[in-house]
Amino acid sequence: LWTSANAKEEDAEESSVTRHLQRHSASLVYVSSDKTLESMQEYLRPNWMSVPFDSPDRSKLKQHFRTCAKNELDDLNMEDRDREIPALLVLCGETHQVLTYHGVEDIKQRGADALPHWLQLAEELVVKEKDDEEEGE
């Protein structure tokens, strides 16, 4: 999940990662913290999926992952948050568990190599879950 109010400085890294996402059938879902639909549409990239601006799911996701802009805390009935924006939370598509809460840092440090790193984390998680299931039987 990518949430941002004004994080244009990551554009170069984002475009490289976005190209890799397309090749690996991964998805980026944008959860906007923009104040208006127009500003959300300005920031949204052509190949990103997004939670609709007027959807209650935007708030639910921010509350669930405790990630939002500081000025949203009151509207979300949150006293505090675990992550500020911009934030990139990477989830495993198979297990839906969080692989990392540090996607922005991963992209800054690894660039396009962040995606293979996340795919490796996902593979390890799936293998671990299968091993745990087999042990429980």
PDB file of N, CA and C in Angstrom, residues 23-103:
ATOM      1  N   ARG A  23       6.343  -6.812 -14.712  1.00  0.00           N
ATOM      2  CA  ARG A  23       6.954  -8.046 -15.212  1.00  0.00           C
ATOM      3  C   ARG A  23       6.717  -9.219 -14.275  1.00  0.00           C
ATOM      4  N   HIS A  24       6.468  -8.943 -13.003  1.00  0.00           N
ATOM      5  CA  HIS A  24       6.316 -10.010 -12.017  1.00  0.00           C
ATOM      6  C   HIS A  24       4.878 -10.198 -11.569  1.00  0.00           C
ATOM      7  N   SER A  25       3.937  -9.639 -12.265  1.00  0.00           N
ATOM      8  CA  SER A  25       2.514  -9.757 -11.938  1.00  0.00           C
ATOM      9  C   SER A  25       2.225  -9.346 -10.499  1.00  0.00           C
ATOM     10  N   ALA A  26       2.909  -8.342 -10.042  1.00  0.00           N
ATOM     11  CA  ALA A  26       2.653  -7.784  -8.714  1.00  0.00           C
ATOM     12  C   ALA A  26       1.846  -6.506  -8.894  1.00  0.00           C
ATOM     13  N   SER A  27       1.272  -6.032  -7.819  1.00  0.00           N
ATOM     14  CA  SER A  27       0.411  -4.849  -7.910  1.00  0.00           C
ATOM     15  C   SER A  27       0.782  -3.822  -6.861  1.00  0.00           C
ATOM     16  N   LEU A  28       0.594  -2.592  -7.230  1.00  0.00           N
ATOM     17  CA  LEU A  28       0.747  -1.485  -6.306  1.00  0.00           C
ATOM     18  C   LEU A  28      -0.638  -0.879  -6.131  1.00  0.00           C
ATOM     19  N   VAL A  29      -1.091  -0.797  -4.888  1.00  0.00           N
ATOM     20  CA  VAL A  29      -2.409  -0.236  -4.613  1.00  0.00           C
ATOM     21  C   VAL A  29      -2.197   1.063  -3.835  1.00  0.00           C
ATOM     22  N   TYR A  30      -2.638   2.141  -4.410  1.00  0.00           N
ATOM     23  CA  TYR A  30      -2.452   3.466  -3.845  1.00  0.00           C
ATOM     24  C   TYR A  30      -3.605   3.795  -2.905  1.00  0.00           C
ATOM     25  N   VAL A  31      -3.242   4.140  -1.668  1.00  0.00           N
ATOM     26  CA  VAL A  31      -4.222   4.580  -0.678  1.00  0.00           C
ATOM     27  C   VAL A  31      -3.901   6.041  -0.394  1.00  0.00           C
ATOM     28  N   SER A  32      -4.702   6.910  -0.920  1.00  0.00           N
ATOM     29  CA  SER A  32      -4.405   8.342  -0.904  1.00  0.00           C
ATOM     30  C   SER A  32      -4.653   8.981   0.457  1.00  0.00           C
ATOM     31  N   SER A  33      -3.787   9.922   0.784  1.00  0.00           N
ATOM     32  CA  SER A  33      -4.010  10.817   1.914  1.00  0.00           C
ATOM     33  C   SER A  33      -4.235  12.238   1.410  1.00  0.00           C
ATOM     34  N   ASP A  34      -4.458  12.355   0.117  1.00  0.00           N
ATOM     35  CA  ASP A  34      -4.709  13.666  -0.469  1.00  0.00           C
ATOM     36  C   ASP A  34      -6.028  14.226   0.050  1.00  0.00           C
ATOM     37  N   LYS A  35      -6.123  15.538   0.066  1.00  0.00           N
ATOM     38  CA  LYS A  35      -7.323  16.190   0.598  1.00  0.00           C
ATOM     39  C   LYS A  35      -8.445  16.301  -0.420  1.00  0.00           C
ATOM     40  N   THR A  36      -8.100  16.194  -1.700  1.00  0.00           N
ATOM     41  CA  THR A  36      -9.119  16.303  -2.735  1.00  0.00           C
ATOM     42  C   THR A  36      -8.928  15.198  -3.770  1.00  0.00           C
ATOM     43  N   LEU A  37     -10.002  14.889  -4.451  1.00  0.00           N
ATOM     44  CA  LEU A  37      -9.942  13.909  -5.526  1.00  0.00           C
ATOM     45  C   LEU A  37      -8.983  14.379  -6.612  1.00  0.00           C
ATOM     46  N   GLU A  38      -9.007  15.670  -6.907  1.00  0.00           N
ATOM     47  CA  GLU A  38      -8.140  16.220  -7.950  1.00  0.00           C
ATOM     48  C   GLU A  38      -6.664  16.019  -7.609  1.00  0.00           C
ATOM     49  N   SER A  39      -6.276  16.262  -6.362  1.00  0.00           N
ATOM     50  CA  SER A  39      -4.863  16.085  -6.001  1.00  0.00           C
ATOM     51  C   SER A  39      -4.485  14.609  -5.994  1.00  0.00           C
ATOM     52  N   MET A  40      -5.420  13.740  -5.644  1.00  0.00           N
ATOM     53  CA  MET A  40      -5.154  12.304  -5.733  1.00  0.00           C
ATOM     54  C   MET A  40      -4.912  11.912  -7.183  1.00  0.00           C
ATOM     55  N   GLN A  41      -5.763  12.390  -8.088  1.00  0.00           N
ATOM     56  CA  GLN A  41      -5.630  12.042  -9.501  1.00  0.00           C
ATOM     57  C   GLN A  41      -4.337  12.589 -10.090  1.00  0.00           C
ATOM     58  N   GLU A  42      -3.866  13.726  -9.620  1.00  0.00           N
ATOM     59  CA  GLU A  42      -2.598  14.281 -10.092  1.00  0.00           C
ATOM     60  C   GLU A  42      -1.432  13.377  -9.741  1.00  0.00           C
ATOM     61  N   TYR A  43      -1.483  12.787  -8.547  1.00  0.00           N
ATOM     62  CA  TYR A  43      -0.374  11.971  -8.069  1.00  0.00           C
ATOM     63  C   TYR A  43      -0.434  10.543  -8.601  1.00  0.00           C
ATOM     64  N   LEU A  44      -1.618  10.030  -8.831  1.00  0.00           N
ATOM     65  CA  LEU A  44      -1.832   8.650  -9.249  1.00  0.00           C
ATOM     66  C   LEU A  44      -1.133   8.368 -10.573  1.00  0.00           C
ATOM     67  N   ARG A  45      -0.436   7.258 -10.643  1.00  0.00           N
ATOM     68  CA  ARG A  45       0.257   6.864 -11.866  1.00  0.00           C
ATOM     69  C   ARG A  45      -0.665   5.992 -12.716  1.00  0.00           C
ATOM     70  N   PRO A  46      -0.470   5.993 -14.030  1.00  0.00           N
ATOM     71  CA  PRO A  46      -1.396   5.300 -14.935  1.00  0.00           C
ATOM     72  C   PRO A  46      -1.587   3.817 -14.639  1.00  0.00           C
ATOM     73  N   ASN A  47      -0.562   3.127 -14.188  1.00  0.00           N
ATOM     74  CA  ASN A  47      -0.676   1.679 -14.008  1.00  0.00           C
ATOM     75  C   ASN A  47      -0.873   1.268 -12.541  1.00  0.00           C
ATOM     76  N   TRP A  48      -1.233   2.216 -11.686  1.00  0.00           N
ATOM     77  CA  TRP A  48      -1.499   1.893 -10.288  1.00  0.00           C
ATOM     78  C   TRP A  48      -2.980   1.634 -10.079  1.00  0.00           C
ATOM     79  N   MET A  49      -3.271   0.640  -9.271  1.00  0.00           N
ATOM     80  CA  MET A  49      -4.630   0.485  -8.775  1.00  0.00           C
ATOM     81  C   MET A  49      -4.745   1.421  -7.579  1.00  0.00           C
ATOM     82  N   SER A  50      -5.950   1.843  -7.282  1.00  0.00           N
ATOM     83  CA  SER A  50      -6.114   2.704  -6.115  1.00  0.00           C
ATOM     84  C   SER A  50      -7.440   2.406  -5.435  1.00  0.00           C
ATOM     85  N   VAL A  51      -7.474   2.716  -4.165  1.00  0.00           N
ATOM     86  CA  VAL A  51      -8.730   2.665  -3.435  1.00  0.00           C
ATOM     87  C   VAL A  51      -9.454   3.952  -3.800  1.00  0.00           C
ATOM     88  N   PRO A  52     -10.693   3.869  -4.257  1.00  0.00           N
ATOM     89  CA  PRO A  52     -11.414   5.085  -4.664  1.00  0.00           C
ATOM     90  C   PRO A  52     -11.414   6.151  -3.565  1.00  0.00           C
ATOM     91  N   PHE A  53     -11.314   7.391  -3.993  1.00  0.00           N
ATOM     92  CA  PHE A  53     -11.199   8.512  -3.058  1.00  0.00           C
ATOM     93  C   PHE A  53     -12.337   8.536  -2.048  1.00  0.00           C
ATOM     94  N   ASP A  54     -13.551   8.264  -2.478  1.00  0.00           N
ATOM     95  CA  ASP A  54     -14.708   8.361  -1.581  1.00  0.00           C
ATOM     96  C   ASP A  54     -15.060   7.036  -0.901  1.00  0.00           C
ATOM     97  N   SER A  55     -14.191   6.032  -1.028  1.00  0.00           N
ATOM     98  CA  SER A  55     -14.458   4.725  -0.432  1.00  0.00           C
ATOM     99  C   SER A  55     -14.138   4.727   1.065  1.00  0.00           C
ATOM    100  N   PRO A  56     -15.018   4.136   1.874  1.00  0.00           N
ATOM    101  CA  PRO A  56     -14.715   3.994   3.303  1.00  0.00           C
ATOM    102  C   PRO A  56     -13.521   3.071   3.543  1.00  0.00           C
ATOM    103  N   ASP A  57     -13.146   2.284   2.539  1.00  0.00           N
ATOM    104  CA  ASP A  57     -11.994   1.395   2.679  1.00  0.00           C
ATOM    105  C   ASP A  57     -10.688   2.165   2.869  1.00  0.00           C
ATOM    106  N   ARG A  58     -10.616   3.375   2.344  1.00  0.00           N
ATOM    107  CA  ARG A  58      -9.410   4.198   2.562  1.00  0.00           C
ATOM    108  C   ARG A  58      -9.156   4.366   4.048  1.00  0.00           C
ATOM    109  N   SER A  59     -10.187   4.750   4.771  1.00  0.00           N
ATOM    110  CA  SER A  59     -10.044   4.956   6.215  1.00  0.00           C
ATOM    111  C   SER A  59      -9.793   3.636   6.934  1.00  0.00           C
ATOM    112  N   LYS A  60     -10.499   2.600   6.538  1.00  0.00           N
ATOM    113  CA  LYS A  60     -10.337   1.295   7.190  1.00  0.00           C
ATOM    114  C   LYS A  60      -8.914   0.773   7.039  1.00  0.00           C
ATOM    115  N   LEU A  61      -8.341   0.915   5.854  1.00  0.00           N
ATOM    116  CA  LEU A  61      -6.970   0.464   5.637  1.00  0.00           C
ATOM    117  C   LEU A  61      -5.979   1.279   6.467  1.00  0.00           C
ATOM    118  N   LYS A  62      -6.174   2.570   6.510  1.00  0.00           N
ATOM    119  CA  LYS A  62      -5.281   3.422   7.301  1.00  0.00           C
ATOM    120  C   LYS A  62      -5.368   3.066   8.779  1.00  0.00           C
ATOM    121  N   GLN A  63      -6.575   2.808   9.265  1.00  0.00           N
ATOM    122  CA  GLN A  63      -6.752   2.424  10.662  1.00  0.00           C
ATOM    123  C   GLN A  63      -6.130   1.049  10.923  1.00  0.00           C
ATOM    124  N   HIS A  64      -6.384   0.106  10.035  1.00  0.00           N
ATOM    125  CA  HIS A  64      -5.871  -1.246  10.221  1.00  0.00           C
ATOM    126  C   HIS A  64      -4.345  -1.268  10.277  1.00  0.00           C
ATOM    127  N   PHE A  65      -3.718  -0.560   9.342  1.00  0.00           N
ATOM    128  CA  PHE A  65      -2.260  -0.561   9.269  1.00  0.00           C
ATOM    129  C   PHE A  65      -1.632   0.578  10.069  1.00  0.00           C
ATOM    130  N   ARG A  66      -2.468   1.397  10.698  1.00  0.00           N
ATOM    131  CA  ARG A  66      -2.022   2.515  11.548  1.00  0.00           C
ATOM    132  C   ARG A  66      -1.009   3.393  10.798  1.00  0.00           C
ATOM    133  N   THR A  67      -1.398   3.751   9.574  1.00  0.00           N
ATOM    134  CA  THR A  67      -0.542   4.529   8.690  1.00  0.00           C
ATOM    135  C   THR A  67      -1.369   5.641   8.067  1.00  0.00           C
ATOM    136  N   CYS A  68      -0.956   6.890   8.300  1.00  0.00           N
ATOM    137  CA  CYS A  68      -1.709   8.021   7.755  1.00  0.00           C
ATOM    138  C   CYS A  68      -0.896   9.296   7.903  1.00  0.00           C
ATOM    139  N   ALA A  69      -1.417  10.346   7.301  1.00  0.00           N
ATOM    140  CA  ALA A  69      -0.842  11.676   7.495  1.00  0.00           C
ATOM    141  C   ALA A  69      -1.231  12.171   8.882  1.00  0.00           C
ATOM    142  N   LYS A  70      -0.395  12.984   9.468  1.00  0.00           N
ATOM    143  CA  LYS A  70      -0.666  13.490  10.816  1.00  0.00           C
ATOM    144  C   LYS A  70      -2.008  14.215  10.878  1.00  0.00           C
ATOM    145  N   ASN A  71      -2.330  14.973   9.820  1.00  0.00           N
ATOM    146  CA  ASN A  71      -3.574  15.745   9.833  1.00  0.00           C
ATOM    147  C   ASN A  71      -4.823  14.878   9.684  1.00  0.00           C
ATOM    148  N   GLU A  72      -4.659  13.575   9.486  1.00  0.00           N
ATOM    149  CA  GLU A  72      -5.795  12.666   9.367  1.00  0.00           C
ATOM    150  C   GLU A  72      -6.143  11.972  10.681  1.00  0.00           C
ATOM    151  N   LEU A  73      -5.290  12.082  11.674  1.00  0.00           N
ATOM    152  CA  LEU A  73      -5.486  11.335  12.917  1.00  0.00           C
ATOM    153  C   LEU A  73      -6.866  11.546  13.528  1.00  0.00           C
ATOM    154  N   ASP A  74      -7.292  12.782  13.661  1.00  0.00           N
ATOM    155  CA  ASP A  74      -8.596  13.056  14.271  1.00  0.00           C
ATOM    156  C   ASP A  74      -9.734  12.477  13.444  1.00  0.00           C
ATOM    157  N   ASP A  75      -9.698  12.688  12.140  1.00  0.00           N
ATOM    158  CA  ASP A  75     -10.760  12.174  11.270  1.00  0.00           C
ATOM    159  C   ASP A  75     -10.846  10.646  11.312  1.00  0.00           C
ATOM    160  N   LEU A  76      -9.710   9.992  11.566  1.00  0.00           N
ATOM    161  CA  LEU A  76      -9.668   8.533  11.613  1.00  0.00           C
ATOM    162  C   LEU A  76      -9.901   7.993  13.024  1.00  0.00           C
ATOM    163  N   ASN A  77     -10.148   8.897  13.971  1.00  0.00           N
ATOM    164  CA  ASN A  77     -10.330   8.505  15.379  1.00  0.00           C
ATOM    165  C   ASN A  77      -9.135   7.718  15.904  1.00  0.00           C
ATOM    166  N   MET A  78      -7.948   8.184  15.537  1.00  0.00           N
ATOM    167  CA  MET A  78      -6.710   7.543  15.980  1.00  0.00           C
ATOM    168  C   MET A  78      -5.948   8.534  16.856  1.00  0.00           C
ATOM    169  N   GLU A  79      -5.452   8.042  17.973  1.00  0.00           N
ATOM    170  CA  GLU A  79      -4.640   8.897  18.836  1.00  0.00           C
ATOM    171  C   GLU A  79      -3.219   9.018  18.316  1.00  0.00           C
ATOM    172  N   ASP A  80      -2.729   7.939  17.711  1.00  0.00           N
ATOM    173  CA  ASP A  80      -1.365   7.915  17.211  1.00  0.00           C
ATOM    174  C   ASP A  80      -1.308   6.967  16.022  1.00  0.00           C
ATOM    175  N   ARG A  81      -0.189   6.938  15.364  1.00  0.00           N
ATOM    176  CA  ARG A  81       0.006   6.075  14.200  1.00  0.00           C
ATOM    177  C   ARG A  81       1.355   5.384  14.329  1.00  0.00           C
ATOM    178  N   ASP A  82       1.495   4.270  13.657  1.00  0.00           N
ATOM    179  CA  ASP A  82       2.764   3.536  13.668  1.00  0.00           C
ATOM    180  C   ASP A  82       3.685   4.006  12.554  1.00  0.00           C
ATOM    181  N   ARG A  83       3.085   4.466  11.440  1.00  0.00           N
ATOM    182  CA  ARG A  83       3.870   4.888  10.285  1.00  0.00           C
ATOM    183  C   ARG A  83       3.334   6.189   9.723  1.00  0.00           C
ATOM    184  N   GLU A  84       4.272   7.041   9.321  1.00  0.00           N
ATOM    185  CA  GLU A  84       3.924   8.286   8.655  1.00  0.00           C
ATOM    186  C   GLU A  84       3.924   8.043   7.153  1.00  0.00           C
ATOM    187  N   ILE A  85       3.538   9.054   6.412  1.00  0.00           N
ATOM    188  CA  ILE A  85       3.583   8.939   4.962  1.00  0.00           C
ATOM    189  C   ILE A  85       4.743   9.783   4.439  1.00  0.00           C
ATOM    190  N   PRO A  86       5.327   9.432   3.323  1.00  0.00           N
ATOM    191  CA  PRO A  86       4.939   8.319   2.468  1.00  0.00           C
ATOM    192  C   PRO A  86       5.298   6.988   3.112  1.00  0.00           C
ATOM    193  N   ALA A  87       4.475   6.001   2.864  1.00  0.00           N
ATOM    194  CA  ALA A  87       4.703   4.655   3.376  1.00  0.00           C
ATOM    195  C   ALA A  87       4.404   3.664   2.266  1.00  0.00           C
ATOM    196  N   LEU A  88       5.169   2.601   2.247  1.00  0.00           N
ATOM    197  CA  LEU A  88       4.932   1.521   1.299  1.00  0.00           C
ATOM    198  C   LEU A  88       4.960   0.229   2.098  1.00  0.00           C
ATOM    199  N   LEU A  89       3.803  -0.344   2.277  1.00  0.00           N
ATOM    200  CA  LEU A  89       3.673  -1.608   2.976  1.00  0.00           C
ATOM    201  C   LEU A  89       3.591  -2.695   1.920  1.00  0.00           C
ATOM    202  N   VAL A  90       4.404  -3.714   2.068  1.00  0.00           N
ATOM    203  CA  VAL A  90       4.445  -4.782   1.081  1.00  0.00           C
ATOM    204  C   VAL A  90       3.811  -6.020   1.708  1.00  0.00           C
ATOM    205  N   LEU A  91       2.768  -6.525   1.039  1.00  0.00           N
ATOM    206  CA  LEU A  91       2.026  -7.674   1.536  1.00  0.00           C
ATOM    207  C   LEU A  91       2.273  -8.883   0.653  1.00  0.00           C
ATOM    208  N   CYS A  92       2.225 -10.048   1.250  1.00  0.00           N
ATOM    209  CA  CYS A  92       2.325 -11.298   0.497  1.00  0.00           C
ATOM    210  C   CYS A  92       0.981 -11.557  -0.160  1.00  0.00           C
ATOM    211  N   GLY A  93       0.976 -11.735  -1.465  1.00  0.00           N
ATOM    212  CA  GLY A  93      -0.267 -11.965  -2.188  1.00  0.00           C
ATOM    213  C   GLY A  93      -0.955 -13.257  -1.813  1.00  0.00           C
ATOM    214  N   GLU A  94      -0.187 -14.253  -1.395  1.00  0.00           N
ATOM    215  CA  GLU A  94      -0.769 -15.552  -1.059  1.00  0.00           C
ATOM    216  C   GLU A  94      -1.291 -15.603   0.371  1.00  0.00           C
ATOM    217  N   THR A  95      -0.509 -15.078   1.322  1.00  0.00           N
ATOM    218  CA  THR A  95      -0.898 -15.178   2.736  1.00  0.00           C
ATOM    219  C   THR A  95      -1.554 -13.910   3.255  1.00  0.00           C
ATOM    220  N   HIS A  96      -1.386 -12.817   2.540  1.00  0.00           N
ATOM    221  CA  HIS A  96      -1.883 -11.488   2.923  1.00  0.00           C
ATOM    222  C   HIS A  96      -1.201 -10.944   4.178  1.00  0.00           C
ATOM    223  N   GLN A  97      -0.084 -11.526   4.564  1.00  0.00           N
ATOM    224  CA  GLN A  97       0.678 -11.009   5.694  1.00  0.00           C
ATOM    225  C   GLN A  97       1.625  -9.911   5.218  1.00  0.00           C
ATOM    226  N   VAL A  98       1.977  -9.026   6.126  1.00  0.00           N
ATOM    227  CA  VAL A  98       2.904  -7.949   5.804  1.00  0.00           C
ATOM    228  C   VAL A  98       4.312  -8.522   5.684  1.00  0.00           C
ATOM    229  N   LEU A  99       4.945  -8.264   4.540  1.00  0.00           N
ATOM    230  CA  LEU A  99       6.332  -8.666   4.343  1.00  0.00           C
ATOM    231  C   LEU A  99       7.272  -7.616   4.918  1.00  0.00           C
ATOM    232  N   THR A 100       6.925  -6.355   4.709  1.00  0.00           N
ATOM    233  CA  THR A 100       7.712  -5.260   5.268  1.00  0.00           C
ATOM    234  C   THR A 100       6.856  -4.005   5.363  1.00  0.00           C
ATOM    235  N   TYR A 101       7.146  -3.241   6.387  1.00  0.00           N
ATOM    236  CA  TYR A 101       6.548  -1.918   6.536  1.00  0.00           C
ATOM    237  C   TYR A 101       7.502  -0.844   6.009  1.00  0.00           C
ATOM    238  N   HIS A 102       8.644  -1.269   5.491  1.00  0.00           N
ATOM    239  CA  HIS A 102       9.711  -0.343   5.121  1.00  0.00           C
ATOM    240  C   HIS A 102       9.978  -0.319   3.625  1.00  0.00           C
ATOM    241  N   GLY A 103       8.920  -0.386   2.831  1.00  0.00           N
ATOM    242  CA  GLY A 103       9.068  -0.409   1.385  1.00  0.00           C
ATOM    243  C   GLY A 103       9.738   0.822   0.809  1.00  0.00           C
TER     244      GLY A 103
END
